[in-house]
XYZ file of C-alpha atoms in Angstrom:
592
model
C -52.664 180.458 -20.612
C -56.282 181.029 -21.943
C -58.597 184.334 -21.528
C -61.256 184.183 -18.904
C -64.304 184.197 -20.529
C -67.965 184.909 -17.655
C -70.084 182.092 -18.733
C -72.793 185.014 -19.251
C -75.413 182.659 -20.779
C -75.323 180.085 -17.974
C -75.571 182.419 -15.488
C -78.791 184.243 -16.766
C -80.327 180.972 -17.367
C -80.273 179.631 -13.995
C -81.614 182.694 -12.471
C -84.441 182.509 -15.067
C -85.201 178.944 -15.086
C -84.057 177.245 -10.980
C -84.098 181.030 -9.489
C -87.174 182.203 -11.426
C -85.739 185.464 -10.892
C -88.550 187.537 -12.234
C -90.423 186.506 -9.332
C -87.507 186.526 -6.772
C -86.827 190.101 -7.222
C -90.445 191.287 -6.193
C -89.675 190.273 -2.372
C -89.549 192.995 0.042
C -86.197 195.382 -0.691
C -85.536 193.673 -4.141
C -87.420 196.621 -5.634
C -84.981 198.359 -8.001
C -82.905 195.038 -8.729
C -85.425 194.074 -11.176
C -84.202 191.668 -14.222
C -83.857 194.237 -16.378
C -81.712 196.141 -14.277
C -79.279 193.267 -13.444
C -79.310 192.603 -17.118
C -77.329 196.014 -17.443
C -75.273 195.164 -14.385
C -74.049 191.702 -15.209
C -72.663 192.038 -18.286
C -70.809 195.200 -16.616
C -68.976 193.438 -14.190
C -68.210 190.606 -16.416
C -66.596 193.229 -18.496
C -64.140 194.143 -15.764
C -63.167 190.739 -14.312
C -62.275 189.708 -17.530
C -60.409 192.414 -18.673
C -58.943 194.311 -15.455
C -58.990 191.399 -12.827
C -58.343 187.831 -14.460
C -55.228 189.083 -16.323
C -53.395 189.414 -12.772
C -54.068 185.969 -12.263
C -50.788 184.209 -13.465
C -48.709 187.210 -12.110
C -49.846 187.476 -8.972
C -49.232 183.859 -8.588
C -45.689 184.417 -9.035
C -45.496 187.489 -6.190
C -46.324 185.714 -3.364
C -47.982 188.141 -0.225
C -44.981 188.343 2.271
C -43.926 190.354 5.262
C -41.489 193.102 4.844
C -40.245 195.118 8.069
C -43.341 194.342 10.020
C -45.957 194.575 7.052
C -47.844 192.671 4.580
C -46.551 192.846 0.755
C -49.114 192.079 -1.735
C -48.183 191.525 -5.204
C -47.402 194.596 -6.846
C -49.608 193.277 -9.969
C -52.539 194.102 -7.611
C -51.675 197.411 -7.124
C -54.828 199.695 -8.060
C -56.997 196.648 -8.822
C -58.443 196.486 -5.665
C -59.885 200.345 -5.765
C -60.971 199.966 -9.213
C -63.241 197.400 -7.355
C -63.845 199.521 -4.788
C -64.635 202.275 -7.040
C -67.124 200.266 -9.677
C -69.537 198.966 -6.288
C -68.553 195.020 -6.972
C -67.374 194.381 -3.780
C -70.790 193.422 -2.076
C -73.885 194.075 -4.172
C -76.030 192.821 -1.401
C -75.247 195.410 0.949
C -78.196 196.679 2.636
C -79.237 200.133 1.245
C -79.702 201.368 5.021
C -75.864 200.856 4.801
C -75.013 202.792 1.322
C -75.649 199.188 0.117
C -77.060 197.989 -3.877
C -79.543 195.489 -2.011
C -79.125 192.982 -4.408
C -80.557 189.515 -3.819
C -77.472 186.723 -2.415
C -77.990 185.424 -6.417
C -76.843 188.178 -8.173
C -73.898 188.792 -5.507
C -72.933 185.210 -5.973
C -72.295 185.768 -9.718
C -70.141 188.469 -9.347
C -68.862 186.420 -6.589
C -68.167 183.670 -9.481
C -66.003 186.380 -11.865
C -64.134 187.504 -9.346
C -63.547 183.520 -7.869
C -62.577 182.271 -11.568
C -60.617 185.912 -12.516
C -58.182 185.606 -9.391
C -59.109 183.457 -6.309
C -56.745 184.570 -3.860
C -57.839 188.041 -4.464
C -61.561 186.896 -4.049
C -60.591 185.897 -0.300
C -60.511 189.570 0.084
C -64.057 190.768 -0.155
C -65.130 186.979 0.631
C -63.961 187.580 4.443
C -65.644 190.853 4.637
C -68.766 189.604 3.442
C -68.715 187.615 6.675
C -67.586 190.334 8.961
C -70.887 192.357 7.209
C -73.243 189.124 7.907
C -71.984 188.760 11.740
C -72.410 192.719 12.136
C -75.855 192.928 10.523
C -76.854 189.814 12.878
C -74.922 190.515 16.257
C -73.720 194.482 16.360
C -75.394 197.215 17.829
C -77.060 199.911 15.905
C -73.874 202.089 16.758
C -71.333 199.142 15.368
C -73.585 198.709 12.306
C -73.582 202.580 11.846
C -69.923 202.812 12.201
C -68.750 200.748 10.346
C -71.116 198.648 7.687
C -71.100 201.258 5.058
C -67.449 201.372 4.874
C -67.097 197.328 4.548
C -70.078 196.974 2.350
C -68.114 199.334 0.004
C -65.222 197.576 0.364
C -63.176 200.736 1.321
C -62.482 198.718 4.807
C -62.283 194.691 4.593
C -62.584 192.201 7.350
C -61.095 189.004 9.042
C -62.357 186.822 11.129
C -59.563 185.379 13.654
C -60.409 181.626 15.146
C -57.764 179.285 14.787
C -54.646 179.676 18.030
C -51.575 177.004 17.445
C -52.736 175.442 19.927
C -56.816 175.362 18.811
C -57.286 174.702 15.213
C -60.766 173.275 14.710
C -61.111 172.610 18.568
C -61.962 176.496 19.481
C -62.645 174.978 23.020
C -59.229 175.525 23.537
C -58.960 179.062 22.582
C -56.356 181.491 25.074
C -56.719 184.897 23.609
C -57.838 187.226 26.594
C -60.018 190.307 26.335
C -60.006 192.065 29.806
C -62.493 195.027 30.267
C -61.615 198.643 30.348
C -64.382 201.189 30.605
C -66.714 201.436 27.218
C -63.830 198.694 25.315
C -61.809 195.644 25.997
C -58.107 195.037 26.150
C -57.279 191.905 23.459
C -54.238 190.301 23.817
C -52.890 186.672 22.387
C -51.974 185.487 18.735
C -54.278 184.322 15.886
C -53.102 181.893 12.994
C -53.840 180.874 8.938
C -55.773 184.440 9.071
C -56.636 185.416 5.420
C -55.279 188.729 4.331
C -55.208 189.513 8.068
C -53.039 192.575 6.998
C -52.698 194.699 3.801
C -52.793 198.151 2.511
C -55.199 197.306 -0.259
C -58.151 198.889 1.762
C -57.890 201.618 4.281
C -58.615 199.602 7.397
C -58.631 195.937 8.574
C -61.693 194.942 11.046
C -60.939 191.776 12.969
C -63.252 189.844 14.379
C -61.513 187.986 16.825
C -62.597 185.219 19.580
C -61.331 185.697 23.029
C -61.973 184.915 26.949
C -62.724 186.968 29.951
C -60.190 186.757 33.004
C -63.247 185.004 34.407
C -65.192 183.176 31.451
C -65.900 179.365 32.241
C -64.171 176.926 30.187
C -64.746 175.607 27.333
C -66.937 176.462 24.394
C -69.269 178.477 26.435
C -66.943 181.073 27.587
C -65.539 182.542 24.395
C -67.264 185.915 23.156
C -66.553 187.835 19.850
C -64.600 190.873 19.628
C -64.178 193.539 17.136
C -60.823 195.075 16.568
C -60.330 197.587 13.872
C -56.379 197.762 12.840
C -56.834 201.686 13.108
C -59.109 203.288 15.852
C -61.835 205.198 14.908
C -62.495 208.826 15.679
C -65.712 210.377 17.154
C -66.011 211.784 13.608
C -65.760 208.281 11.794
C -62.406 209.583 10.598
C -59.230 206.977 11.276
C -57.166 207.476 14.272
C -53.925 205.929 15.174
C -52.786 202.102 14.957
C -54.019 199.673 17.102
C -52.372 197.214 19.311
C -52.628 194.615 16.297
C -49.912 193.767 13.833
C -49.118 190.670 11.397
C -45.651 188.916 12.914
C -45.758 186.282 9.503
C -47.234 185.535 6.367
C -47.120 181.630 5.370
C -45.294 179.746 2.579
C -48.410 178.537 0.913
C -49.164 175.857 -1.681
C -51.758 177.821 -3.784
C -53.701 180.760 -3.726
C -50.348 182.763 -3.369
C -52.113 186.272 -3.881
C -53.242 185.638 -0.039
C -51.328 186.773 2.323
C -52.264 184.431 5.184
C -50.986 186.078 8.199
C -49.871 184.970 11.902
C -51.504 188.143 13.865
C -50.485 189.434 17.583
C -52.722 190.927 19.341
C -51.667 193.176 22.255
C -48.078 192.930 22.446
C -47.727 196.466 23.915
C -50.460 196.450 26.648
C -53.589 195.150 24.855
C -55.566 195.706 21.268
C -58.608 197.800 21.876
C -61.545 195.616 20.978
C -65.528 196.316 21.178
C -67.861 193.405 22.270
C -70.001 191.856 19.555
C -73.278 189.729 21.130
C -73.599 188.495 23.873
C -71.135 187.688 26.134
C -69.821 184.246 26.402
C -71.495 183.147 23.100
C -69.179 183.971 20.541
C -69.169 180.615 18.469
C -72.621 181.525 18.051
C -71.714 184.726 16.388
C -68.978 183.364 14.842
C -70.764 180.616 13.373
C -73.255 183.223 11.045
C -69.903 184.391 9.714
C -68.494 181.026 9.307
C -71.640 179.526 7.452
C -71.690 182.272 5.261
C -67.830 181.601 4.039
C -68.751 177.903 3.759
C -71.023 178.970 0.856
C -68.685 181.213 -0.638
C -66.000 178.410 -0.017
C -68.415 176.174 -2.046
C -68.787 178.565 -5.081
C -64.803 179.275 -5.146
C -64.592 176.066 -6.262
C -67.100 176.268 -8.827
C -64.777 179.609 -10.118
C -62.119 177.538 -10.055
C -63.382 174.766 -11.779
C -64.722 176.736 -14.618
C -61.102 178.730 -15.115
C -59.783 175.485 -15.607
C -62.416 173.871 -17.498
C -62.072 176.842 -20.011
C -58.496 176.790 -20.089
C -58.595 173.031 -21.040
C -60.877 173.536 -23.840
C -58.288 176.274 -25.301
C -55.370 173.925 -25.088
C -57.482 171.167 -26.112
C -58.267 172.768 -29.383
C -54.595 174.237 -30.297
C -52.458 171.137 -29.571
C -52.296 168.773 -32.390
C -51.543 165.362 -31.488
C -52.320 161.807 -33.136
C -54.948 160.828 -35.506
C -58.498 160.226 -35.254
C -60.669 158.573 -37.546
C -63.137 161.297 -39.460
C -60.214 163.903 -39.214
C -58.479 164.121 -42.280
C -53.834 164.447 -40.897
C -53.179 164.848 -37.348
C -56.150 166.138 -35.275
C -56.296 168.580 -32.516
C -56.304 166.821 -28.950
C -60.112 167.640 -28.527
C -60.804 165.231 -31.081
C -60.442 162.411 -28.721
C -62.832 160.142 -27.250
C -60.555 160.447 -23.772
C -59.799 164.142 -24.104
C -63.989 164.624 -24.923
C -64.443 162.497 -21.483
C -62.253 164.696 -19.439
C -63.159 167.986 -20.754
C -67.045 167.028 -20.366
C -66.373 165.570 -16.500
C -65.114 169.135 -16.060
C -67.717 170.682 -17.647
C -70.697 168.317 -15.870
C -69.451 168.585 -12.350
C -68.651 172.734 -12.454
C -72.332 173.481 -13.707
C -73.894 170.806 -11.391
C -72.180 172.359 -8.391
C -73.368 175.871 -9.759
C -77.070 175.077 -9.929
C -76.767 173.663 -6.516
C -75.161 176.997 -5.001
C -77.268 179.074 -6.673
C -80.406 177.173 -5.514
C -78.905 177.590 -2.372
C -78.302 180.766 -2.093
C -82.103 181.712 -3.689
C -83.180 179.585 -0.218
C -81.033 181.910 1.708
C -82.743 185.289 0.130
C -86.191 183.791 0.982
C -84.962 183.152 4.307
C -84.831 186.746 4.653
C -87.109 187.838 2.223
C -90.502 185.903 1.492
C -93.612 187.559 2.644
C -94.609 184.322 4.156
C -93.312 183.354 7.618
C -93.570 179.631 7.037
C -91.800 180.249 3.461
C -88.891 181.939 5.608
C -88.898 179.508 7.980
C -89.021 176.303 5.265
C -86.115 178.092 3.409
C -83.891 178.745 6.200
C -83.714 174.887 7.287
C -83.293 174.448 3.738
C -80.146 176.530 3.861
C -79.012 174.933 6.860
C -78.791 171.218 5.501
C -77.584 172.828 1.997
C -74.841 174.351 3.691
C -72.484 171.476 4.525
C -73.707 169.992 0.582
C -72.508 173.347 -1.423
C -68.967 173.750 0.567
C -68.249 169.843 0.685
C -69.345 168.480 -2.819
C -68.518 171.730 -4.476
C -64.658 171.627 -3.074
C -64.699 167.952 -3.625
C -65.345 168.162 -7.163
C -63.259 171.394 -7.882
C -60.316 169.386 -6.923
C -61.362 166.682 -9.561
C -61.844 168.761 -12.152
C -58.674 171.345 -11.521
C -56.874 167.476 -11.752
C -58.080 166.814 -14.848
C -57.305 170.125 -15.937
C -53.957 169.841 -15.516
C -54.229 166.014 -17.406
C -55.766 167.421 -20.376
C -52.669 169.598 -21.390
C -50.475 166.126 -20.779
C -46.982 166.984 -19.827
C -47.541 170.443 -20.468
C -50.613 170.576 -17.581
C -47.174 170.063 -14.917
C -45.263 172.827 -16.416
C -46.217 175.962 -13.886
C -45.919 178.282 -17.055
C -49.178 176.665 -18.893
C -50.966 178.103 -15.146
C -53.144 174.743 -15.291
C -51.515 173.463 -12.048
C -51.792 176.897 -10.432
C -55.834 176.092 -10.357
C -54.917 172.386 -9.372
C -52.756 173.864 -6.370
C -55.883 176.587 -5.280
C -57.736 174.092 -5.443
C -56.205 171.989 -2.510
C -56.972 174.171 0.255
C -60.804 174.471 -0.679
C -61.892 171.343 1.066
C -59.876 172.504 4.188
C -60.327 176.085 5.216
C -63.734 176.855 7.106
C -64.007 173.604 8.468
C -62.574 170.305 6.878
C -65.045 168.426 4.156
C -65.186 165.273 7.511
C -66.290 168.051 9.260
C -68.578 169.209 6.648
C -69.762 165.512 6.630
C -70.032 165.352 10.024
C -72.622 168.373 10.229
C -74.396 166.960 7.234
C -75.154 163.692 8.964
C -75.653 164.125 12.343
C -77.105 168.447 12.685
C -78.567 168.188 9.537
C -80.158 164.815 9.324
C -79.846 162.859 12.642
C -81.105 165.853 14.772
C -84.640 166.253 12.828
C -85.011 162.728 12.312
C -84.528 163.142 8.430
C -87.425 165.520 7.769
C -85.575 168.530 6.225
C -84.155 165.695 3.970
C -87.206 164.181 3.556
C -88.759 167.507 2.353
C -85.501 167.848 -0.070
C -86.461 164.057 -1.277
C -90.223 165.413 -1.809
C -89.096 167.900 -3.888
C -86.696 166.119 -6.066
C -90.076 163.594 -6.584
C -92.018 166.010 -7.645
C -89.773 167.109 -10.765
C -89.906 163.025 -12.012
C -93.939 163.530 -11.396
C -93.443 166.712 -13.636
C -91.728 165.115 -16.256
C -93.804 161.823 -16.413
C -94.621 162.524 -20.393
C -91.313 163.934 -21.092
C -89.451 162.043 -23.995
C -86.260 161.523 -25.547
C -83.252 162.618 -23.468
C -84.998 164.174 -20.552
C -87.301 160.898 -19.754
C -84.359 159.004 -19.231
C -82.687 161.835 -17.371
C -86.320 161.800 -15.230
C -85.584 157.970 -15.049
C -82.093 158.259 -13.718
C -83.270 160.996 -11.063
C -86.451 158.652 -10.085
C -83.466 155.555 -9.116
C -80.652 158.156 -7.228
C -83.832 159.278 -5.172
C -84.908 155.591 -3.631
C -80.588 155.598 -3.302
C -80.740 158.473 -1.158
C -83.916 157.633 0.631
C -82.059 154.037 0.935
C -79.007 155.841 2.407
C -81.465 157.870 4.717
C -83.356 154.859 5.919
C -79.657 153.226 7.020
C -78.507 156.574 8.972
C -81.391 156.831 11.109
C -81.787 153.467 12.253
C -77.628 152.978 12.377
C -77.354 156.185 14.646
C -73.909 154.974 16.049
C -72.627 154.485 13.009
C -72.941 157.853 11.282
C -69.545 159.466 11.532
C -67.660 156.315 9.766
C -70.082 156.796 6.737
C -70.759 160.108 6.972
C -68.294 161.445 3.681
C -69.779 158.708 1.339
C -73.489 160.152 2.699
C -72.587 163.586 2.173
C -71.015 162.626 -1.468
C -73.988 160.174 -2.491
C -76.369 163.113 -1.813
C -74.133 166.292 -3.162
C -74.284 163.842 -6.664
C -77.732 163.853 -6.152
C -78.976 166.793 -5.332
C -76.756 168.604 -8.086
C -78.057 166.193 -10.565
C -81.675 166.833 -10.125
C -80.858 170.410 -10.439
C -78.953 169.423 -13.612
C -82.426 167.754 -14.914
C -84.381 170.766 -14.044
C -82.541 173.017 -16.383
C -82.694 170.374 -18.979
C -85.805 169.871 -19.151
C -86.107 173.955 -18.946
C -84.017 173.672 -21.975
C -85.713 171.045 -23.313
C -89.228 173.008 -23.329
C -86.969 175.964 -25.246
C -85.886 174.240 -28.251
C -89.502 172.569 -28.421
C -90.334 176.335 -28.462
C -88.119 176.530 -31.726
C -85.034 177.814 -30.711
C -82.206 176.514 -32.141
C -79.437 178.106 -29.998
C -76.353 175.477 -29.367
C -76.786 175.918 -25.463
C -80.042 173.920 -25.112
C -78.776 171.406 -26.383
C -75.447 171.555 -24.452
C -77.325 171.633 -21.413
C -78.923 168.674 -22.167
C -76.138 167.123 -23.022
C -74.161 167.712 -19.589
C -77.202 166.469 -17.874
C -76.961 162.866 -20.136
C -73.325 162.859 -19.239
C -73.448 163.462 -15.585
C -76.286 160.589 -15.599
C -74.290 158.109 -17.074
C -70.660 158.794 -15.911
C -70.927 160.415 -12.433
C -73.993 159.549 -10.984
C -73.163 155.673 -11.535
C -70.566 156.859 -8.645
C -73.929 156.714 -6.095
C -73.550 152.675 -6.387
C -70.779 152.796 -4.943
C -71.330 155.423 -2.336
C -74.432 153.646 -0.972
C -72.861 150.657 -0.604
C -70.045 152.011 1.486
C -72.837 153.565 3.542
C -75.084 150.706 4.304
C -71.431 148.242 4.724
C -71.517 146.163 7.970
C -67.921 147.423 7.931
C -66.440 148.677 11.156
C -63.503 150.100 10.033
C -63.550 153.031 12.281
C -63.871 150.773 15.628
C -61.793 148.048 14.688
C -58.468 150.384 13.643
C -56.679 151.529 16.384
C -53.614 153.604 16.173
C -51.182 151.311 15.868
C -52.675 149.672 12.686
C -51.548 152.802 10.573
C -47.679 152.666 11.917
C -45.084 151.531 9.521
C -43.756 147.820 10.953
């Protein structure tokens, strides 16, 4: 198993040259995260999810979270990890200062997100979930909520769940049966919660659930759940803990991957009722939920750009230690990286983890705008923006992580399905990325029909604009980047094309909608991809001869002429006169 090694340089250049970061951090409360001071920062945290975190990795892999007498067991290899976290400020570096917070911009949180992701990504789902809780608070809680108990999840000494999924309501939460009944200033919370990520621990000092639940006398249906928090310990007048709450874990599931988890049945009010505090209004929960649940997606989406780039890099080590075969230039037997198939794989790898970055990370810049820009039409441009990005980043990023964690495991050959090597450890993380917070078709589904049938295409069309403006920009390019500006000029009239078809085939939309959500994640990553080439492009024509530049340029050339070709294809299953979807009924799939 290779070191983890924070791709440093990759990170710094797309916040200088697609996040123009300079500028970014002179919005409104990005005062003392100015680029020099995350330029201290950065290489600080790198420093400790290399060296304290992504070392647990392969162990912790091996210790699988279980339940023991009624609690959670994490792997003992994590034992003190999770304070040193605690203790250094990486849990949330966007925390609002109000809230004992860093108020760092989304970007920079999103590349500590990354070494944490790549270092261990079970242990990642641990602060990931409280980020959420913090979003839905900040959004939804009252002042007194957001006083009691932000500063304590923002530093990461409390962590958070959010509790959805009932056996009997997986991604229909229509058919949620948890009850909350009133009493007095609280609620009593009683009914069971599945798949719950590290629902229970004693990593942190307290567990806050958010949890979705009916009123005796809510209507049915979507419109009748609300949100409820339920802290696993009660909270004194004094902010000090108090005693247990009606809320305990009654299993932890056998998983495929991301072992380090513990993914926890949880019962709520088995002895009388869990005491639980309203959050929003009543009888809109989803709503609530949702802000939580759209803020995993993206975190969802850049787990599997950590993942990919673990496995890219452990790839590359093997690649260059095993000796195997001969290749014509290299004088005996050569190592493995030598060859044209092994250069192919490793490169794929490569192309699709740093497309998918660019795109989160432009996504996530959107998001601080959102929030931050001076200008109200700026905010209001950026958070649609966001909205139709959302469904891109968690979809095409998971997608593609599985592709690449694949190949990963193909590049060491026989060794890659040997569990000892830890290459199919990433390919088996990978698996549930494209499932948890809401299944890639549903992803597809949102993409299509919220994010391009309900405005009639225009965010799109805005996107589309944009992406035509960077071939205008490079109309006297030369070399590599004109074709590159070339390439992008042809997968823009695909996707305008593709658009065209959706809107005027309405009907059709969920049957195509994964090869419309693929054809544009491709697309969208790869003008990204030709932004920073170009940026690196401009540097070497500035005389610098650092290897990078020209690797960037590189992985742009090779995602134009060995992934994007895929948009063919995905276009033409979107604009098919098949009706596959219609014509198959049930019965077609049974065995005769």
């Amino acid at each position: 198993m290779s070191v983890y090694k924070v791709p440093q340089k990759e990170i710094s250049f797309i916040l200088q040259e697609l996040v123009g970061y300079d500028e970014h951090c002179k919005m409104p409360g990005y005062e003392d995260a100015s680029s020099d001071m995350v330029g201290a920062i950065l290489p600080e945290a790198a420093k400790f999810f290399e060296e304290v975190v992504a070392p647990s990795n392969w162990e912790a892999d091996t210790q699988p979270a279980h339940l023991h007498e009624g609690a959670v067991v994490t792997a003992p290899m994590l034992d003190g990890i999770y304070k040193q976290m605690v203790d250094a400020g990486w849990c949330c570096l966007s925390g609002d200062v109000k809230y004992d917070g860093a108020g760092f911009p989304g970007v920079i949180d999103v590349a500590v997100q990354e070494m944490l992701q790549s270092a261990n990504l079970g242990f990642s789902l641990l602060p990931m979930l409280t980020r959420g809780v913090i979003h839905a608070l900040n959004l939804y809680g009252t002042e007194e909520q957001k006083d009691g108990y932000l500063s304590q999840l923002i530093s990461g000494n409390w962590s958070g769940t959010m509790n959805l999924t009932e056996p009997q309501a997986g991604t229909d939460l229509s058919a949620v049966k948890t009850k909350a009944v009133p009493q007095g200033d609280h609620y009593l919370v009683s009914g069971q919660k599945i798949y719950i990520t590290w629902g229970d621990h004693d990593l942190a000092e307290n567990v806050i659930h958010l949890v979705l639940a009916r009123l005796p006398d809510a209507p049915a249906g979507n419109h009748g759940i609300s949100l409820f928090l339920v802290p696993k310990y009660l909270i004194n007048t004094d902010g000090s803990l108090g005693e247990r709450n009606d809320v305990k874990p009654v299993g932890v599931e056998h998983k495929l991957g991301i072992h380090s988890s513990p993914t926890c049945t949880m019962a709520f009010g088995d002895n009388g009722g869990a005491v639980g505090y309203l959050v929003g209004p009543l009888n809109q929960g989803l709503m609530c939920m949702f802000s939580m649940m759209n803020n995993a997606r993206l975190s969802v989406g850049h787990q599997g750009i950590g993942l990919g780039e673990r496995a890219y890099q452990q790839a590359v080590a093997y690649a260059l230690d095993r000796v195997q075969g001969k290749v014509q230039g290299v004088e005996g037997n050569a190592p493995i990286i030598h060859h044209p198939d092994v250069k192919r794989m490793l490169m794929q790898m490569r192309a699709l983890t740093e497309a998918g970055r660019a795109m989160s990370f432009f996504t996530i810049a959107a998001e601080d705008r959102s929030h931050r820009h001076p200008d109200a039409d700026q905010r209001l441009a950026d958070a649609q923006l966001v909205e139709l990005m959302t469904p891109l980043v968690k979809g095409w990023c998971t997608e593609v992580a599985m592709e690449s964690t694949s190949l990963g495991v193909q590049v060491h050959g026989g060794m890659g399905f040997i569990e000892e090597t830890g290459a199919a450890q990433h390919m088996r993380d990978a698996r549930i990325l494209p499932i948890y917070e809401g299944t890639n078709g549903i992803q597809a589904l949102d993409f299509v029909g919220r994010k391009c049938l309900r405005d009639g295409g225009e965010t799109i069309a805005r996107l589309l604009a944009d992406m035509q403006q960077t071939v205008s920009e490079l109309s006297s390019a030369t070399g590599a980047v004109k074709d590159l500006a070339s390439a992008l000029a042809t997968t823009i009239e695909q996707c305008q094309q593709a658009l065209d078809y959706v809107l005027a085939n309405s009907a059709k939309s969920p049957s195509l909608a994964y090869n419309f959500l693929m054809l544009y994640g491709n697309s969208v990553s790869f003008w990204l991809l030709v932004k920073l080439a170009a940026a690196a492009q401009k540097r070497i024509d500035e005389g610098s001869s650092d290897p990078f530049y020209g690797q960037k340029i590189k992985t742009a050339s090779f995602f134009s002429s060995q992934i994007l070709t895929r948009n063919l294809a995905y276009l033409a299953s979107v604009i098919t006169d098949s009706n596959y979807a219609e014509e198959l009924v049930a019965a077609d799939f049974q065995t005769l």
